PDB file of C-alpha atoms in Angstrom:
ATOM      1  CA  UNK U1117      34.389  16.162  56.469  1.00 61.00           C
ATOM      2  CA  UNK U1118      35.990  14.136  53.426  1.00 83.00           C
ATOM      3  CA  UNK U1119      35.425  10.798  52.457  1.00 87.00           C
ATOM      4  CA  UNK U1120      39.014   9.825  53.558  1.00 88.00           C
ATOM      5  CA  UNK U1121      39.019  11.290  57.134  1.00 91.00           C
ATOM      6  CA  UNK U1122      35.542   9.711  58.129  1.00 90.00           C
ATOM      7  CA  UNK U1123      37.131   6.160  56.413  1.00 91.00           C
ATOM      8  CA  UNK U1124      39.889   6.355  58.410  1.00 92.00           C
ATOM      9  CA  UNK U1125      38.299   7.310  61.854  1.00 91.00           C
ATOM     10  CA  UNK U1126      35.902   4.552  61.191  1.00 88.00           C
ATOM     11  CA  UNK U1127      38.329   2.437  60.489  1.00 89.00           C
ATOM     12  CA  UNK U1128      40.361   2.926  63.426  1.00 89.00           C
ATOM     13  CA  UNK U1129      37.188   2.368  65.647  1.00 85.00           C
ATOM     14  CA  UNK U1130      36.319  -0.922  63.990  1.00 83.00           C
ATOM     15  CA  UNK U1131      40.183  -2.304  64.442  1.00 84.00           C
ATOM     16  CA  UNK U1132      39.745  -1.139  68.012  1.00 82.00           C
ATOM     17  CA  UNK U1133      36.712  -3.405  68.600  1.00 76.00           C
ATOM     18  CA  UNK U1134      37.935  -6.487  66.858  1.00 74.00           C
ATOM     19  CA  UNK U1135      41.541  -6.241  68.408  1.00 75.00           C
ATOM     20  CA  UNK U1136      40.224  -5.450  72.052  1.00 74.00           C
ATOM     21  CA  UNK U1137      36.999  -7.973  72.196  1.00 69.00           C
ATOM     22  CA  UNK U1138      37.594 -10.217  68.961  1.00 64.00           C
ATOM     23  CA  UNK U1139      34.107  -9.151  67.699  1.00 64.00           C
ATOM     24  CA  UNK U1140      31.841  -6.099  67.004  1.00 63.00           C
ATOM     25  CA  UNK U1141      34.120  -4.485  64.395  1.00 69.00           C
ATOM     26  CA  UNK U1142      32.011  -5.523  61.534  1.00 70.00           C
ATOM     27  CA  UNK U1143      28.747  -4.509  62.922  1.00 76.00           C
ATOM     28  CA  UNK U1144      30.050  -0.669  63.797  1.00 80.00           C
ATOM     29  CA  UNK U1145      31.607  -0.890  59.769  1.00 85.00           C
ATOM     30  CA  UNK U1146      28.554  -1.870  57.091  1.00 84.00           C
ATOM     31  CA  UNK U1147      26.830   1.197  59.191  1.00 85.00           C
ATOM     32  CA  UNK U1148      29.803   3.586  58.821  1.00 88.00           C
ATOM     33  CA  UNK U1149      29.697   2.421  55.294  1.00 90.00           C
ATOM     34  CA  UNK U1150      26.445   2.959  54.410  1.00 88.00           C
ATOM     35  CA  UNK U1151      25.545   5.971  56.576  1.00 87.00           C
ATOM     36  CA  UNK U1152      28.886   7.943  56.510  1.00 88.00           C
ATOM     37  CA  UNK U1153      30.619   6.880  53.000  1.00 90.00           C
ATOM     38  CA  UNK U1154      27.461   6.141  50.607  1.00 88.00           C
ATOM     39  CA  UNK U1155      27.816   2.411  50.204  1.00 88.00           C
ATOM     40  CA  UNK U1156      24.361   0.808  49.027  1.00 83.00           C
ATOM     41  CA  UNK U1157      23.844  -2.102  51.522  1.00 81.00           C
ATOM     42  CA  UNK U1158      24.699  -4.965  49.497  1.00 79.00           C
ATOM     43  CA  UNK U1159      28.140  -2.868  48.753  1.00 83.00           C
ATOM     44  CA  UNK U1160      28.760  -2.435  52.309  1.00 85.00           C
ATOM     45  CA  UNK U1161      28.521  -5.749  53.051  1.00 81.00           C
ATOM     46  CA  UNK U1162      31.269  -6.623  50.694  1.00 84.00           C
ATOM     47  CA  UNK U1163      33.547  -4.144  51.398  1.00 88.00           C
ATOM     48  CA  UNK U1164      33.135  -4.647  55.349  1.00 86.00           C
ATOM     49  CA  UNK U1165      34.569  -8.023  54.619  1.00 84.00           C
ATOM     50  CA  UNK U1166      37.195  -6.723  52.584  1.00 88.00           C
ATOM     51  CA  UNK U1167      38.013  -4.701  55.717  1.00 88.00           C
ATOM     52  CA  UNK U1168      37.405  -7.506  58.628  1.00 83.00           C
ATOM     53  CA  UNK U1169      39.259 -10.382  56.631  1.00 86.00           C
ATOM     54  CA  UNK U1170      42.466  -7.816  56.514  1.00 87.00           C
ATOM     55  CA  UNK U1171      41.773  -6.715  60.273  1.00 82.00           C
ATOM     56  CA  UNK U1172      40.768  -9.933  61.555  1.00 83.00           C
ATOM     57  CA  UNK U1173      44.202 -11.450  59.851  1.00 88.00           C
ATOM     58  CA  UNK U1174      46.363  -8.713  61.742  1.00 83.00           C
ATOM     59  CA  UNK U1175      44.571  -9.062  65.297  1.00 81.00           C
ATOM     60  CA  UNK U1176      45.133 -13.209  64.882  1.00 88.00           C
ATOM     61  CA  UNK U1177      48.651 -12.632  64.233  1.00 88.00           C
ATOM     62  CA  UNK U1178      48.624 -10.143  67.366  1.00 83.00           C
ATOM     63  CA  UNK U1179      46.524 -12.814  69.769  1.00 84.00           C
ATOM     64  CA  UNK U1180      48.283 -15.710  67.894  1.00 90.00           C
ATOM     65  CA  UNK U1181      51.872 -14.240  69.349  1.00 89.00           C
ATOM     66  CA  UNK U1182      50.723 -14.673  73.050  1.00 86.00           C
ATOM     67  CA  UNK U1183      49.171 -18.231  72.811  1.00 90.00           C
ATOM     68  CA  UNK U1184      45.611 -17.086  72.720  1.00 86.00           C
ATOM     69  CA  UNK U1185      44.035 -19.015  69.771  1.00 91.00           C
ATOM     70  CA  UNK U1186      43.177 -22.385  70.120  1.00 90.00           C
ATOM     71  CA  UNK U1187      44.403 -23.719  66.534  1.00 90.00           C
ATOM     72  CA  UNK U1188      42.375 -27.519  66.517  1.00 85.00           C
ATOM     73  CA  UNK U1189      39.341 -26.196  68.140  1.00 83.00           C
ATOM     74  CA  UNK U1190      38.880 -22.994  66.197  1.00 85.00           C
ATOM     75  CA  UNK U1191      39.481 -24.643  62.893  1.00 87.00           C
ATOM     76  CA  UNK U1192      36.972 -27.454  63.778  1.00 84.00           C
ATOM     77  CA  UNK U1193      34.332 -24.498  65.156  1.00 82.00           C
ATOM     78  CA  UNK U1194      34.899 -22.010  61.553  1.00 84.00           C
ATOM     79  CA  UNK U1195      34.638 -25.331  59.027  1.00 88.00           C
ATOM     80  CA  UNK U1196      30.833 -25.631  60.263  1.00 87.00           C
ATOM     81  CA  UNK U1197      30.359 -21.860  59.414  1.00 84.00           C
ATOM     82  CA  UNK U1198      32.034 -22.436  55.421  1.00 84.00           C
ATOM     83  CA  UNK U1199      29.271 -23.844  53.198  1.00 87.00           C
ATOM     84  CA  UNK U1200      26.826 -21.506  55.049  1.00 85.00           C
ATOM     85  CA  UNK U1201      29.192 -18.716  54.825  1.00 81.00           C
ATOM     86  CA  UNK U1202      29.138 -19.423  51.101  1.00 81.00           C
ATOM     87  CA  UNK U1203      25.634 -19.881  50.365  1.00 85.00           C
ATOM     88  CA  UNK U1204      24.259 -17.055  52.282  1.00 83.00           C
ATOM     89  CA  UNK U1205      27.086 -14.446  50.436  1.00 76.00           C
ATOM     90  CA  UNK U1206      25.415 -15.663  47.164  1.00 78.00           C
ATOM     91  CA  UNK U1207      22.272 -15.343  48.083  1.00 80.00           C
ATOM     92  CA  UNK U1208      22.461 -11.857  49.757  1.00 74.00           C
ATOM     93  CA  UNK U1209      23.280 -10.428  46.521  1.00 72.00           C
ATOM     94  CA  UNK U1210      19.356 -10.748  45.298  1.00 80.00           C
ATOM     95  CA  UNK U1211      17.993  -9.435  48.458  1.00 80.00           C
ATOM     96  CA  UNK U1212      15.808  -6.047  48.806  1.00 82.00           C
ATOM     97  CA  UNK U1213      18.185  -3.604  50.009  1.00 74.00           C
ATOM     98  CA  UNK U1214      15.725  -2.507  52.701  1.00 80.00           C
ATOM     99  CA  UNK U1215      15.274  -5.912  53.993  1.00 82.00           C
ATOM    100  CA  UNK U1216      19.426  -5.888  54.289  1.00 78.00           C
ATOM    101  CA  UNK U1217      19.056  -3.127  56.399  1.00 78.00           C
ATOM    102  CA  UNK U1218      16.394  -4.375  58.471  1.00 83.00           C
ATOM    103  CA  UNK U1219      18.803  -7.194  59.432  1.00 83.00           C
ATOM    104  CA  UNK U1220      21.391  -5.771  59.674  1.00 78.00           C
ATOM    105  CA  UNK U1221      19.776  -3.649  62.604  1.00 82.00           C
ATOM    106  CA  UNK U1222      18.835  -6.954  64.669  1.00 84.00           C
ATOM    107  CA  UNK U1223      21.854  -8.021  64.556  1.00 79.00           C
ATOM    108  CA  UNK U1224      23.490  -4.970  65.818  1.00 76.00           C
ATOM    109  CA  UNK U1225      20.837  -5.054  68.507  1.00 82.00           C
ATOM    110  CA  UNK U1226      21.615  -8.700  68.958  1.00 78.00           C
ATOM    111  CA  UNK U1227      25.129  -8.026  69.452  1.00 71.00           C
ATOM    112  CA  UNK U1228      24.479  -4.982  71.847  1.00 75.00           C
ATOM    113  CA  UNK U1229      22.422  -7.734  74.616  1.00 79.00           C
ATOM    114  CA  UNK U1230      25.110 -10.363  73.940  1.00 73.00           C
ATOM    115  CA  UNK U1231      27.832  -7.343  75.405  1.00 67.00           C
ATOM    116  CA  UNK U1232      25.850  -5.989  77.971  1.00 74.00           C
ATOM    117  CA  UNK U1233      24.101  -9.663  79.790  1.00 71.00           C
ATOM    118  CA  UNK U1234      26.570 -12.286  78.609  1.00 58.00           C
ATOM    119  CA  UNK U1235      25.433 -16.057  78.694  1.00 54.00           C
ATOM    120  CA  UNK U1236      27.088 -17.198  81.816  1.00 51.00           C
ATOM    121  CA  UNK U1237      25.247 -20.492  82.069  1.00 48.00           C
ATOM    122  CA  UNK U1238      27.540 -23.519  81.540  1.00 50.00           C
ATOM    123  CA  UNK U1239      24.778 -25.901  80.839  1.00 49.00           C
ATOM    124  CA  UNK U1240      25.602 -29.911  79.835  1.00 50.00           C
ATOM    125  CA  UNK U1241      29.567 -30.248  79.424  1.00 52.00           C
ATOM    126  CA  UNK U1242      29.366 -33.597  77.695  1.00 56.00           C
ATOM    127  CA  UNK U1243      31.478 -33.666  74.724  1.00 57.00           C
ATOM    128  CA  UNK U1244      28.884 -34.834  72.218  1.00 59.00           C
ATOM    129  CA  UNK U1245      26.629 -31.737  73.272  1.00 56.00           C
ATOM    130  CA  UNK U1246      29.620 -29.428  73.565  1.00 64.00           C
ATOM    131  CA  UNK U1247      30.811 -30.647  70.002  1.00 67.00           C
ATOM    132  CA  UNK U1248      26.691 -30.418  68.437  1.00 72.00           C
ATOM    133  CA  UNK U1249      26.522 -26.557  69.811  1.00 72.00           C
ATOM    134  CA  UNK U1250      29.768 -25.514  68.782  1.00 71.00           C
ATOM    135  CA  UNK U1251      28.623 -26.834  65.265  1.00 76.00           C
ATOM    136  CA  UNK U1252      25.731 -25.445  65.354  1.00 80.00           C
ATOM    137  CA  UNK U1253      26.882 -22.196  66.658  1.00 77.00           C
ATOM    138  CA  UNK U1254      29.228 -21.877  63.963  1.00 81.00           C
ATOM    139  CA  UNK U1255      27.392 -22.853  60.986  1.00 85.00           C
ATOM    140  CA  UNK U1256      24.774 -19.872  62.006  1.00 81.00           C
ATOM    141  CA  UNK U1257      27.852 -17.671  62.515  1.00 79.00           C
ATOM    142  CA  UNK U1258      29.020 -18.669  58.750  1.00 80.00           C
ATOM    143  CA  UNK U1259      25.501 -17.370  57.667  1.00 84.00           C
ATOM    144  CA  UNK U1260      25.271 -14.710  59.605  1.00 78.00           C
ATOM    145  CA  UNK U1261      28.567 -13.278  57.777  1.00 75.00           C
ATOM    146  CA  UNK U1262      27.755 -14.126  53.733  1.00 77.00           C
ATOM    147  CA  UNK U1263      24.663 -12.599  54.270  1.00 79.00           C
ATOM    148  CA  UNK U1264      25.252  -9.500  56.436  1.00 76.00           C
ATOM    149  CA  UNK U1265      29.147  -8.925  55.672  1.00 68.00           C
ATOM    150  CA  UNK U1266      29.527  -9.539  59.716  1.00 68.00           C
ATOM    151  CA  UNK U1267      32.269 -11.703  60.779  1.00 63.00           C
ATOM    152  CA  UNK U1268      30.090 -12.663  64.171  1.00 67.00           C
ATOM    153  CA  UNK U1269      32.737 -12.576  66.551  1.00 69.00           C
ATOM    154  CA  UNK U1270      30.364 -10.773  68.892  1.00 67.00           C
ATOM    155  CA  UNK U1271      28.848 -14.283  68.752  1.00 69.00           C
ATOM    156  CA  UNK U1272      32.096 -16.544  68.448  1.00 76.00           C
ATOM    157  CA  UNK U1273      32.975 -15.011  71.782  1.00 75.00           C
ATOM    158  CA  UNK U1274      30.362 -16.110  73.933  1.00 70.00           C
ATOM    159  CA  UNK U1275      29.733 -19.198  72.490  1.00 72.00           C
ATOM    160  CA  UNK U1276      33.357 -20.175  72.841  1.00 78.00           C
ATOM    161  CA  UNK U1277      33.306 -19.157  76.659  1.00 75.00           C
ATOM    162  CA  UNK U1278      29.871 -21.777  77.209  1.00 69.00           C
ATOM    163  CA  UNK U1279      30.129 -23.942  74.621  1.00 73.00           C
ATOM    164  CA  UNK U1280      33.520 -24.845  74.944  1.00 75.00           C
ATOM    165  CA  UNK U1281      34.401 -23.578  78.464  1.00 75.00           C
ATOM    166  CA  UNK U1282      37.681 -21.417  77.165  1.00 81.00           C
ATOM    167  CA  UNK U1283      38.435 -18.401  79.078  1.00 79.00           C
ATOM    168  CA  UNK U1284      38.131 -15.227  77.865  1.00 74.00           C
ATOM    169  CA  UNK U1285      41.057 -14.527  76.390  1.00 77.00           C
ATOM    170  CA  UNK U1286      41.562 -17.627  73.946  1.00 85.00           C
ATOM    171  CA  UNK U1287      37.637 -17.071  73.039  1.00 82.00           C
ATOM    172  CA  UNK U1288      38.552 -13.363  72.078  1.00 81.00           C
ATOM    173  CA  UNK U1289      41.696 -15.023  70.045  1.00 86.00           C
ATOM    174  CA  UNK U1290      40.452 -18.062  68.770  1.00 88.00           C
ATOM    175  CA  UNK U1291      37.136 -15.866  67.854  1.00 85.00           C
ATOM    176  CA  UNK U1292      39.971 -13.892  65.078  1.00 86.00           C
ATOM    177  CA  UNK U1293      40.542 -17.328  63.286  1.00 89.00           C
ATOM    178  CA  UNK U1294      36.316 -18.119  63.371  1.00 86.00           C
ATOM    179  CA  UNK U1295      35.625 -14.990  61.680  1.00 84.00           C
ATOM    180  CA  UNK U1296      38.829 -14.861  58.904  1.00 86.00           C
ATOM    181  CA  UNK U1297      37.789 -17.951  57.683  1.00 86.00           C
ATOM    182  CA  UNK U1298      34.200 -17.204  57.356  1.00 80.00           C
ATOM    183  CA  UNK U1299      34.748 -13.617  55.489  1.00 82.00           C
ATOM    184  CA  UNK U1300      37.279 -15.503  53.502  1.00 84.00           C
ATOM    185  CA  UNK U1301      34.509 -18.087  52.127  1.00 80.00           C
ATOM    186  CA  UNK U1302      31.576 -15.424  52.076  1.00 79.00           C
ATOM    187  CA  UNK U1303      34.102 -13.464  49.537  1.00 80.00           C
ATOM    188  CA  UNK U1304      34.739 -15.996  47.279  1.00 79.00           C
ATOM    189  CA  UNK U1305      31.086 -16.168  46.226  1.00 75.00           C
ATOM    190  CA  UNK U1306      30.987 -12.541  46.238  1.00 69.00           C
ATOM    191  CA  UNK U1307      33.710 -11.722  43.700  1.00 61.00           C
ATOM    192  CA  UNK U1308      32.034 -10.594  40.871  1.00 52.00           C
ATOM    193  CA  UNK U1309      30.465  -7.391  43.759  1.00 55.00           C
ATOM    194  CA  UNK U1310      34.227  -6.311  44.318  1.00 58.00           C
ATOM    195  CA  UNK U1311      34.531  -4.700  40.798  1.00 58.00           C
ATOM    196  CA  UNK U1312      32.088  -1.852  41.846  1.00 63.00           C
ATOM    197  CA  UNK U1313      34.444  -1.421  45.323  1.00 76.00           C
ATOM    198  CA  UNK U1314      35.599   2.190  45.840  1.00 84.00           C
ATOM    199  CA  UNK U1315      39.428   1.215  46.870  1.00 85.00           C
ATOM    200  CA  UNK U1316      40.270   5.125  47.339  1.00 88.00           C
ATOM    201  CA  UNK U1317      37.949   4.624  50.598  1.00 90.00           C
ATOM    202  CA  UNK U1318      38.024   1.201  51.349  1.00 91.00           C
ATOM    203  CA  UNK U1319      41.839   0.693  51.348  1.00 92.00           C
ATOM    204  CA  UNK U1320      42.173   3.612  53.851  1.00 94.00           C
ATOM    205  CA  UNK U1321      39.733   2.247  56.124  1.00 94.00           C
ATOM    206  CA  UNK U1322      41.056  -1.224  56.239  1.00 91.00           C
ATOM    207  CA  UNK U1323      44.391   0.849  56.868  1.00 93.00           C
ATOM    208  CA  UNK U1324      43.302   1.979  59.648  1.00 92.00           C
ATOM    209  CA  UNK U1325      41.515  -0.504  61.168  1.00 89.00           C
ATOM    210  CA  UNK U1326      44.616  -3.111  61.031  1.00 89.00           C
ATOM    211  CA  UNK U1327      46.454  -0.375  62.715  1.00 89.00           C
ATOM    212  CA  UNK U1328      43.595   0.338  65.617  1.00 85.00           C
ATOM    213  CA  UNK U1329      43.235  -3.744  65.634  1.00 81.00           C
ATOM    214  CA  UNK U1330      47.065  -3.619  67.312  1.00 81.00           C
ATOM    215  CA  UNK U1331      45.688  -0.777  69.812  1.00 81.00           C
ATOM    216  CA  UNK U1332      42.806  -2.904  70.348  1.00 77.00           C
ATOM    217  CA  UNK U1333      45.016  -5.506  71.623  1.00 73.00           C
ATOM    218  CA  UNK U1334      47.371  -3.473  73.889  1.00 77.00           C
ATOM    219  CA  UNK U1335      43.658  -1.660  75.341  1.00 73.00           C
ATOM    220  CA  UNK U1336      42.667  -5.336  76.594  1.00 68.00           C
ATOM    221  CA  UNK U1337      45.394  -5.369  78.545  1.00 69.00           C
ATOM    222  CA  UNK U1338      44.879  -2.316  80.177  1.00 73.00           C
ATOM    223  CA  UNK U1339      41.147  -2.077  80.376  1.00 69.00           C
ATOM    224  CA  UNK U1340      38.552  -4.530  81.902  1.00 64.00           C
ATOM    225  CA  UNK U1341      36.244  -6.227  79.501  1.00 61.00           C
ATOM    226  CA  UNK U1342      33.304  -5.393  81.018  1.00 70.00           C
ATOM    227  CA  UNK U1343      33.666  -1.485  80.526  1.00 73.00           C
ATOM    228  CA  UNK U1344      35.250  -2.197  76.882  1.00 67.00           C
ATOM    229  CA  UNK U1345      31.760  -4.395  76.677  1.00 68.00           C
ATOM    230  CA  UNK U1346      29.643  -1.565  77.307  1.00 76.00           C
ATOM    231  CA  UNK U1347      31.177   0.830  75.772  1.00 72.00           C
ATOM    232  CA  UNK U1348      30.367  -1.041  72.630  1.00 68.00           C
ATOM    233  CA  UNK U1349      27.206  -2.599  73.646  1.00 74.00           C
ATOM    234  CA  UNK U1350      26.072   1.518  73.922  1.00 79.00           C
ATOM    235  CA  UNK U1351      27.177   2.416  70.384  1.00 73.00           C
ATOM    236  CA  UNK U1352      25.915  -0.745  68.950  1.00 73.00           C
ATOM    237  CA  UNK U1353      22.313  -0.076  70.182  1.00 82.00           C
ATOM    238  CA  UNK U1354      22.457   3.553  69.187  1.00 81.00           C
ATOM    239  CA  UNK U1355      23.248   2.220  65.863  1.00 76.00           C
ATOM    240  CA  UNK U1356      20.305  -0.300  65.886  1.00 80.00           C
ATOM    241  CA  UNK U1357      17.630   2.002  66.168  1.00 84.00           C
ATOM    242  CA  UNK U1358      18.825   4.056  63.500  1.00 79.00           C
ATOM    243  CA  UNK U1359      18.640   1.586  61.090  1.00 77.00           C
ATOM    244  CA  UNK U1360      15.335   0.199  62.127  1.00 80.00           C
ATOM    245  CA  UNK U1361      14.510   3.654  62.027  1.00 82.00           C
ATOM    246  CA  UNK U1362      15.868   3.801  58.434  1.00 74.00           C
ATOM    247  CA  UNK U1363      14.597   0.680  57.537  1.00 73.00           C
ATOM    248  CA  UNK U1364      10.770   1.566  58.105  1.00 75.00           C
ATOM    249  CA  UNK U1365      11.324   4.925  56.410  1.00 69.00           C
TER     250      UNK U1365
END
């Protein structure tokens, strides 16, 4: 199969899961990246936030259209993740490749447990510890993408529902702005990387992706988020062992 047909499916999968659950796009792409199109994993990093800062963009617009983001509280929740968005994208470029990988694969098994036994547990609703997780939260989230090229949405999501107490579908929304403005800082450090980007796959797959991120959103409303949930939570663990598999190789 050519380069440009497995981009685009890829693509159109990784729209699908940021559009329908506001997370888990990134972690199915730096996989499909490295595995399926050759990327080295420091490449794939960069170019999976090429592709989930376009994506994530589109689906905000999308959620943005029907009220769902929750402009003063998302902003406040993404500037915590900035700096450490910015630091860690500068420092992934002098890691070991293998230890990238290695990662990269607990987070995608991290992200598979967070889908399939969500944190239901409210805990203390005072404002000052609502306002000290949700910064804490979202600075890990901002290093979590500059180093791994994931926009943690699969993360955002949760910790919007029980930090914050928003329903579902403004955390799934708001999630969108959390992660664009995270990729957005882990790129800047990470500009001098983009010269060695292969556009002729890359541009495809972001293509796609923005136009599965609109499908995504029109699934949601048809489909219930638990079975979108594990549909995901399946692949991503599938796509765990592999690259812990890989990893140890």
């Amino acid at each position: 199969m050519s380069a440009l047909i497995l981009a685009l499916v890829a693509g159109a999968v990784v729209g699908l899961a940021l559009g329908a659950l506001g997370g888990g796009g990134s972690v199915l792409a730096v996989p499909a990246l490295i595995y399926l199109l050759g990327f080295t994993p420091a490449a794939a990093a960069t170019a999976s936030l090429i592709i989930v800062t376009a994506t994530s963009l589109t689906a905000l617009y999308a959620h943005a259209r029907t009220g769902n983001v929750r402009w003063k509280a998302g902003a406040l929740f993404a500037a915590a993740g900035l700096l450490p968005a910015a630091a860690a994208g500068a420092a992934a470029t002098r890691l070991p490749q293998s230890l990238l990988t290695a990662a990269f694969a607990a987070v995608a098994a991290l992200a598979a447990v967070k889908m399939l036994r969500p944190d239901q547990t409210g805990g203390d609703r005072t404002a000052t510890v609502r306002l000290a997780k949700a910064a804490g939260t979202g600075a890990g989230l901002g290093a979590l993408t500059g180093l791994l090229g994931v926009g943690g949405g699969f993360l955002a999501v949760p910790a919007l529902v029980t930090v914050l107490a928003f329903e579902m579908q403004a955390a799934v929304g708001t999630s969108l702005l959390v992660i664009s403005a995270n990729s957005l800082a882990s790129l800047a450090t990470r500009g001098a990387t983009t010269a060695g980007i292969h556009w002729a796959v890359v541009g495809p797959f972001a293509g796609a992706a923005i136009l599965g991120a609109w499908d995504g959103k029109r699934l949601a409303a048809k489909v219930t988020g638990t079975l979108l949930q594990l549909a995901f939570a399946v692949v991503l663990l599938a796509v765990a062992a592999f690259m812990f598999t890989d990893a140890l190789t």
